[in-house]
């Protein structure tokens, strides 16, 4: 074998595949613990505006572990009346979870061992390649009367995963 054939055997013939997901966040619903003994007890919050729900961050992006940092601005919601139904719709169309950005990639190569009948396939896969963290609410952080209201410190996506496989065909 010449040097070019050896280089081609190791560097040539790789297959690459990728799946990328980029989507805006899904709408967020806000709840309340104020209920009534009719209609299964549920109630919607009372609001004065659909603007200003996202908290002001201490930097250019939300740091969920900075002291006092919240994803939802608690001051955007007035005191909740206990004697009437709330006026909020199911979702605020302009208030959403953070966007979902995810890249998955795979590479593979076939190596002939003995002719065409016996060969090996080497494959490597990376899921969430850039390890982008997507934060979500702490337990009941979307309920107005909860002490955790607006705190976004749970990771709601899977951290980066890498796997390598070698498969023998005979």
Coordinates of N, CA and C in Angstrom, one line a residue:
X1 N 0.8 -1.2 0.0 CA 0.0 0.0 0.0 C 0.9 1.2 0.0
X2 N 0.5 2.2 -0.8 CA 1.2 3.5 -0.8 C 0.8 4.4 0.3
X3 N 1.5 5.4 0.5 CA 1.1 6.4 1.6 C -0.3 7.0 1.3
X4 N -0.6 7.3 0.0 CA -1.9 7.8 -0.3 C -3.0 6.9 0.0
X5 N -2.8 5.6 -0.3 CA -3.8 4.6 0.0 C -4.1 4.4 1.5
X6 N -3.0 4.5 2.3 CA -3.1 4.4 3.8 C -3.9 5.6 4.3
X7 N -3.5 6.8 3.8 CA -4.2 8.0 4.3 C -5.7 7.9 3.9
X8 N -6.0 7.5 2.7 CA -7.4 7.4 2.3 C -8.1 6.3 3.1
X9 N -7.5 5.2 3.5 CA -8.1 4.2 4.3 C -8.6 4.8 5.6
X10 N -7.8 5.7 6.2 CA -8.1 6.2 7.5 C -8.9 7.5 7.5
X11 N -8.6 8.4 6.5 CA -9.2 9.7 6.5 C -10.4 9.8 5.5
X12 N -10.5 8.9 4.5 CA -11.5 9.0 3.6 C -12.7 8.2 3.9
X13 N -13.9 8.5 3.3 CA -15.1 7.6 3.5 C -15.8 7.8 4.7
X14 N -15.7 8.8 5.5 CA -16.5 9.1 6.7 C -17.9 9.6 6.3
X15 N -18.9 9.2 7.0 CA -20.2 9.7 6.9 C -20.6 10.6 8.1
X16 N -21.2 11.7 7.8 CA -21.6 12.6 8.9 C -23.1 12.8 8.8
X17 N -23.7 12.8 10.0 CA -25.1 13.1 10.1 C -25.4 14.0 11.2
X18 N -26.4 14.8 11.1 CA -26.7 15.8 12.2 C -28.2 16.1 12.2
X19 N -28.6 16.4 13.4 CA -30.0 16.8 13.7 C -29.9 18.0 14.6
X20 N -30.3 19.2 14.2 CA -30.3 20.4 14.9 C -31.7 20.8 15.2
X21 N -32.0 21.3 16.4 CA -33.3 21.8 16.8 C -33.1 23.2 17.3
X22 N -33.8 24.1 16.7 CA -33.9 25.5 17.2 C -35.3 25.9 17.2
X23 N -35.8 26.2 18.4 CA -37.2 26.6 18.5 C -37.4 27.7 19.6
X24 N -38.3 28.5 19.4 CA -38.7 29.5 20.4 C -39.3 28.7 21.6
X25 N -39.2 29.3 22.8 CA -39.8 28.7 23.9 C -41.3 28.5 23.8
X26 N -41.8 27.6 24.6 CA -43.2 27.4 24.6 C -43.9 28.4 25.6
X27 N -45.1 28.7 25.4 CA -45.8 29.6 26.3 C -45.8 29.1 27.7
X28 N -45.8 30.1 28.7 CA -45.8 29.7 30.1 C -47.1 30.1 30.7
X29 N -47.7 29.3 31.5 CA -48.9 29.6 32.2 C -48.6 29.9 33.7
X30 N -49.3 30.9 34.2 CA -49.1 31.3 35.6 C -50.4 30.8 36.4
X31 N -50.1 30.3 37.5 CA -51.3 29.8 38.3 C -51.4 30.5 39.6
X32 N -52.5 30.2 40.3 CA -52.7 30.8 41.7 C -53.3 29.7 42.6
X33 N -53.1 29.9 43.9 CA -53.7 28.9 44.8 C -55.1 29.3 45.3
X34 N -55.5 30.5 44.8 CA -56.9 30.9 45.2 C -57.9 30.2 44.4
X35 N -58.8 29.5 45.0 CA -59.8 28.7 44.3 C -61.2 28.9 44.9
X36 N -62.1 28.3 44.3 CA -63.5 28.4 44.7 C -64.1 27.0 44.9
X37 N -65.1 26.8 45.7 CA -65.6 25.5 45.9 C -66.6 25.0 44.8
X38 N -66.5 25.7 43.6 CA -67.3 25.3 42.5 C -66.3 25.1 41.3
X39 N -66.8 24.4 40.3 CA -66.0 24.2 39.1 C -64.6 23.6 39.4
X40 N -64.6 22.6 40.3 CA -63.4 21.9 40.7 C -62.3 22.8 41.3
X41 N -62.7 23.9 41.8 CA -61.9 24.8 42.6 C -60.9 25.6 41.9
X42 N -60.7 25.5 40.6 CA -59.6 26.2 39.9 C -59.9 27.6 39.7
X43 N -58.9 28.4 39.5 CA -59.1 29.9 39.3 C -57.8 30.3 38.5
X44 N -58.0 31.4 37.7 CA -56.9 32.0 37.0 C -56.5 33.2 37.8
X45 N -55.2 33.7 37.7 CA -54.8 34.9 38.4 C -55.5 36.1 37.8
X46 N -55.5 37.1 38.6 CA -56.0 38.5 38.2 C -54.8 39.3 37.8
X47 N -54.8 39.9 36.6 CA -53.7 40.6 36.1 C -54.1 42.0 35.6
X48 N -53.2 42.9 35.5 CA -53.5 44.3 35.0 C -52.9 44.5 33.7
X49 N -51.9 43.7 33.3 CA -51.3 43.9 31.9 C -50.6 42.6 31.6
X50 N -50.3 42.4 30.3 CA -49.5 41.2 29.8 C -48.1 41.6 29.6
X51 N -47.7 42.9 29.9 CA -46.3 43.4 29.7 C -45.5 43.3 31.0
X52 N -44.2 43.2 30.8 CA -43.3 43.3 32.0 C -43.2 42.0 32.9
X53 N -43.6 40.9 32.3 CA -43.6 39.7 33.2 C -42.2 39.1 33.3
X54 N -41.3 39.3 32.3 CA -40.0 38.8 32.4 C -39.2 39.8 33.3
X55 N -38.4 39.2 34.3 CA -37.6 40.0 35.2 C -36.5 40.6 34.5
X56 N -36.0 41.8 35.1 CA -34.8 42.4 34.6 C -33.6 41.6 35.1
X57 N -32.7 41.2 34.2 CA -31.6 40.4 34.6 C -30.4 41.3 35.0
X58 N -29.5 40.7 35.8 CA -28.4 41.5 36.3 C -27.3 41.7 35.2
X59 N -27.4 41.0 34.1 CA -26.5 41.1 33.0 C -27.3 41.0 31.7
X60 N -26.6 40.6 30.6 CA -27.3 40.4 29.3 C -28.1 39.2 29.2
X61 N -28.0 38.3 30.2 CA -28.8 37.1 30.2 C -29.1 36.7 31.6
X62 N -30.1 35.8 31.8 CA -30.5 35.4 33.1 C -29.5 34.4 33.7
X63 N -29.0 34.7 34.9 CA -28.1 33.8 35.7 C -29.0 33.3 36.8
X64 N -29.5 32.0 36.7 CA -30.5 31.6 37.7 C -29.9 31.4 39.1
X65 N -28.6 31.4 39.2 CA -28.0 31.2 40.6 C -27.5 32.5 41.2
X66 N -27.7 33.6 40.5 CA -27.3 34.9 41.1 C -28.2 35.2 42.3
X67 N -27.8 35.8 43.4 CA -28.6 36.1 44.5 C -29.8 37.0 44.1
X68 N -31.0 36.5 44.4 CA -32.2 37.3 44.1 C -32.7 37.3 42.7
X69 N -32.0 36.6 41.8 CA -32.3 36.6 40.4 C -33.6 35.7 40.2
X70 N -34.5 36.2 39.4 CA -35.7 35.5 39.1 C -36.0 35.6 37.6
X71 N -36.7 34.6 37.0 CA -37.0 34.7 35.6 C -38.3 35.4 35.4
X72 N -39.2 35.4 36.4 CA -40.5 36.1 36.3 C -40.5 37.2 37.3
X73 N -41.0 38.4 36.9 CA -41.0 39.6 37.7 C -42.3 39.5 38.6
X74 N -42.0 39.3 39.9 CA -43.1 39.1 40.9 C -44.0 40.4 40.9
X75 N -43.3 41.6 40.7 CA -44.0 42.9 40.8 C -45.0 43.1 39.7
X76 N -45.0 42.3 38.6 CA -45.9 42.5 37.5 C -47.3 42.0 37.8
X77 N -47.5 41.3 38.9 CA -48.7 40.8 39.3 C -49.3 41.4 40.6
X78 N -50.5 42.0 40.5 CA -51.1 42.7 41.6 C -51.5 41.6 42.7
X79 N -51.8 42.2 43.9 CA -52.4 41.3 44.9 C -53.6 40.6 44.4
X80 N -53.7 39.3 44.7 CA -54.8 38.5 44.1 C -56.1 38.6 45.0
X81 N -57.2 39.0 44.4 CA -58.4 39.1 45.1 C -59.0 37.7 45.4
X82 N -59.6 37.5 46.5 CA -60.1 36.2 46.9 C -61.6 36.0 46.7
X83 N -62.3 37.1 46.2 CA -63.7 37.1 46.1 C -64.2 37.1 44.6
X84 N -63.4 36.9 43.6 CA -63.8 36.9 42.2 C -62.9 36.1 41.4
X85 N -63.4 35.7 40.2 CA -62.6 35.0 39.2 C -61.5 35.9 38.7
X86 N -60.4 35.2 38.3 CA -59.3 35.9 37.7 C -59.6 36.2 36.2
X87 N -58.8 37.2 35.6 CA -59.1 37.6 34.3 C -58.0 37.2 33.3
X88 N -57.0 36.4 33.7 CA -55.9 36.1 32.8 C -56.3 35.0 31.8
X89 N -55.8 35.1 30.6 CA -56.0 34.0 29.6 C -55.1 32.8 30.0
X90 N -55.3 31.7 29.3 CA -54.5 30.5 29.7 C -53.0 30.8 29.5
X91 N -52.5 31.5 28.5 CA -51.1 31.9 28.2 C -51.0 33.3 27.9
X92 N -49.9 33.9 28.2 CA -49.6 35.2 27.7 C -48.8 35.0 26.4
X93 N -49.3 35.4 25.3 CA -48.6 35.1 24.0 C -47.2 35.6 23.9
X94 N -46.9 36.6 24.6 CA -45.5 37.2 24.5 C -44.6 36.8 25.6
X95 N -45.0 35.9 26.4 CA -44.1 35.4 27.6 C -43.9 33.9 27.4
X96 N -42.7 33.5 27.2 CA -42.4 32.1 26.8 C -41.1 31.7 27.6
X97 N -41.0 30.3 27.6 CA -39.8 29.7 28.2 C -38.6 30.2 27.3
X98 N -37.4 30.0 27.8 CA -36.2 30.3 27.0 C -36.2 29.4 25.8
X99 N -35.5 29.8 24.7 CA -35.5 29.0 23.5 C -34.8 27.7 23.6
X100 N -35.1 26.8 22.8 CA -34.5 25.4 22.8 C -33.5 25.4 21.6
X101 N -32.2 25.3 22.0 CA -31.1 25.2 21.0 C -30.4 23.9 21.3
X102 N -30.4 23.0 20.3 CA -29.8 21.7 20.5 C -29.1 21.2 19.2
X103 N -27.9 20.7 19.3 CA -27.2 20.1 18.1 C -26.8 18.7 18.5
X104 N -27.2 17.8 17.6 CA -26.7 16.4 17.7 C -26.0 16.0 16.4
X105 N -24.9 15.3 16.6 CA -24.1 15.0 15.4 C -23.6 13.5 15.5
X106 N -23.4 12.9 14.4 CA -22.8 11.5 14.4 C -21.9 11.4 13.2
X107 N -20.8 10.6 13.4 CA -19.9 10.3 12.3 C -19.7 8.8 12.3
X108 N -19.4 8.2 11.2 CA -19.2 6.8 11.1 C -18.3 6.5 9.9
X109 N -17.6 5.4 10.0 CA -16.7 4.9 9.0 C -16.7 3.4 8.9
X110 N -16.7 2.9 7.7 CA -16.7 1.4 7.5 C -15.2 1.0 7.1
X111 N -14.7 0.0 7.8 CA -13.4 -0.5 7.6 C -13.5 -1.9 7.1
X112 N -13.0 -2.2 5.9 CA -13.0 -3.6 5.4 C -11.9 -4.4 6.1
X113 N -12.2 -5.6 6.7 CA -11.3 -6.4 7.4 C -10.7 -7.5 6.5
X114 N -11.6 -8.3 5.9 CA -11.2 -9.4 5.0 C -12.2 -9.3 3.8
X115 N -11.7 -8.6 2.7 CA -12.5 -8.5 1.6 C -13.7 -7.6 1.9
X116 N -14.9 -7.9 1.2 CA -16.1 -7.1 1.4 C -17.0 -7.8 2.4
X117 N -16.7 -9.1 2.8 CA -17.6 -9.9 3.6 C -17.5 -9.5 5.1
X118 N -16.3 -9.3 5.5 CA -16.0 -9.0 6.9 C -15.6 -7.5 7.0
X119 N -16.3 -6.8 7.8 CA -15.9 -5.4 8.0 C -16.4 -4.9 9.4
X120 N -15.8 -3.7 9.8 CA -16.2 -3.1 11.0 C -16.7 -1.7 10.8
X121 N -17.6 -1.3 11.6 CA -18.2 0.0 11.5 C -17.8 0.7 12.8
X122 N -17.1 1.9 12.7 CA -16.8 2.7 13.9 C -17.7 3.9 13.8
X123 N -18.4 4.2 14.9 CA -19.4 5.2 15.0 C -19.2 6.1 16.3
X124 N -19.3 7.4 16.1 CA -19.3 8.3 17.3 C -20.5 9.2 17.2
X125 N -21.1 9.4 18.4 CA -22.3 10.3 18.4 C -22.2 11.3 19.5
X126 N -22.7 12.5 19.3 CA -22.7 13.5 20.4 C -24.1 14.1 20.4
X127 N -24.7 14.1 21.6 CA -26.0 14.7 21.8 C -25.9 15.9 22.6
X128 N -26.5 17.0 22.3 CA -26.4 18.3 22.9 C -24.9 18.7 22.8
X129 N -24.4 18.7 21.7 CA -22.9 18.8 21.4 C -22.3 20.0 22.1
X130 N -22.9 21.1 22.1 CA -22.4 22.3 22.7 C -22.8 22.5 24.2
X131 N -23.4 21.5 24.7 CA -23.8 21.4 26.2 C -24.6 22.7 26.6
X132 N -25.6 23.0 25.8 CA -26.4 24.2 26.1 C -27.4 23.8 27.2
X133 N -27.4 24.6 28.3 CA -28.3 24.3 29.4 C -29.6 25.1 29.2
X134 N -30.7 24.4 29.4 CA -32.0 25.0 29.3 C -32.6 25.0 30.7
X135 N -32.8 26.2 31.3 CA -33.3 26.3 32.6 C -34.8 26.3 32.7
X136 N -35.4 25.7 33.7 CA -36.8 25.7 33.9 C -37.2 25.9 35.4
X137 N -38.5 26.0 35.7 CA -38.9 26.4 37.0 C -38.6 25.3 38.1
X138 N -38.3 25.9 39.3 CA -38.2 25.1 40.5 C -39.7 24.7 40.9
X139 N -39.9 23.7 41.6 CA -41.2 23.2 42.0 C -42.2 24.3 42.2
X140 N -43.3 24.3 41.5 CA -44.4 25.3 41.6 C -43.9 26.8 41.5
X141 N -42.9 27.0 40.7 CA -42.4 28.4 40.5 C -43.2 29.2 39.6
X142 N -44.3 28.6 39.1 CA -45.3 29.4 38.3 C -46.6 29.6 39.0
X143 N -46.6 29.4 40.3 CA -47.8 29.7 41.1 C -47.5 30.9 41.9
X144 N -48.3 31.9 41.8 CA -48.1 33.3 42.4 C -47.8 33.2 43.9
X145 N -48.5 32.4 44.7 CA -48.4 32.4 46.1 C -47.2 31.6 46.6
X146 N -46.5 30.9 45.7 CA -45.4 30.0 46.1 C -44.2 30.9 46.4
X147 N -43.4 30.5 47.4 CA -42.2 31.2 47.8 C -41.1 31.1 46.7
X148 N -41.2 30.1 45.9 CA -40.2 29.9 44.8 C -40.7 30.6 43.5
X149 N -41.7 31.4 43.5 CA -42.3 32.0 42.3 C -41.2 32.7 41.5
X150 N -41.1 32.3 40.2 CA -40.2 33.0 39.3 C -38.8 32.5 39.3
X151 N -38.4 31.5 40.2 CA -37.1 31.0 40.3 C -36.9 29.9 39.3
X152 N -36.0 30.0 38.4 CA -35.7 29.1 37.3 C -34.3 28.5 37.5
X153 N -34.2 27.3 38.3 CA -33.0 26.7 38.6 C -32.9 25.3 38.3
X154 N -33.9 24.7 37.6 CA -33.9 23.3 37.2 C -33.4 23.2 35.8
X155 N -32.5 22.2 35.5 CA -32.1 22.0 34.2 C -33.2 21.1 33.6
X156 N -33.8 21.5 32.5 CA -34.9 20.7 31.9 C -34.6 20.0 30.6
X157 N -33.3 20.1 30.2 CA -32.8 19.3 29.1 C -31.7 18.4 29.5
X158 N -31.3 17.5 28.6 CA -30.3 16.5 29.0 C -28.9 17.1 28.7
X159 N -28.0 17.0 29.7 CA -26.6 17.4 29.4 C -26.0 16.7 28.2
X160 N -24.8 17.2 27.8 CA -24.1 16.6 26.7 C -23.8 15.1 27.0
X161 N -24.1 14.3 25.9 CA -23.8 12.8 26.0 C -23.0 12.5 24.8
X162 N -21.9 11.7 25.0 CA -21.1 11.2 23.9 C -21.1 9.7 24.0
X163 N -21.1 9.1 22.8 CA -20.9 7.6 22.8 C -20.2 7.2 21.5
X164 N -19.4 6.1 21.7 CA -18.6 5.5 20.7 C -19.0 4.1 20.6
X165 N -19.1 3.6 19.3 CA -19.5 2.2 19.1 C -18.6 1.6 18.0
X166 N -18.3 0.3 18.2 CA -17.6 -0.5 17.2 C -18.4 -1.7 16.9
X167 N -18.8 -1.9 15.7 CA -19.7 -3.0 15.3 C -19.0 -3.9 14.3
X168 N -18.9 -5.2 14.5 CA -18.3 -6.1 13.6 C -19.3 -6.8 12.8
X169 N -19.2 -6.9 11.5 CA -20.1 -7.6 10.6 C -19.3 -8.8 10.0
X170 N -19.9 -10.0 10.1 CA -19.3 -11.2 9.5 C -20.4 -12.1 9.0

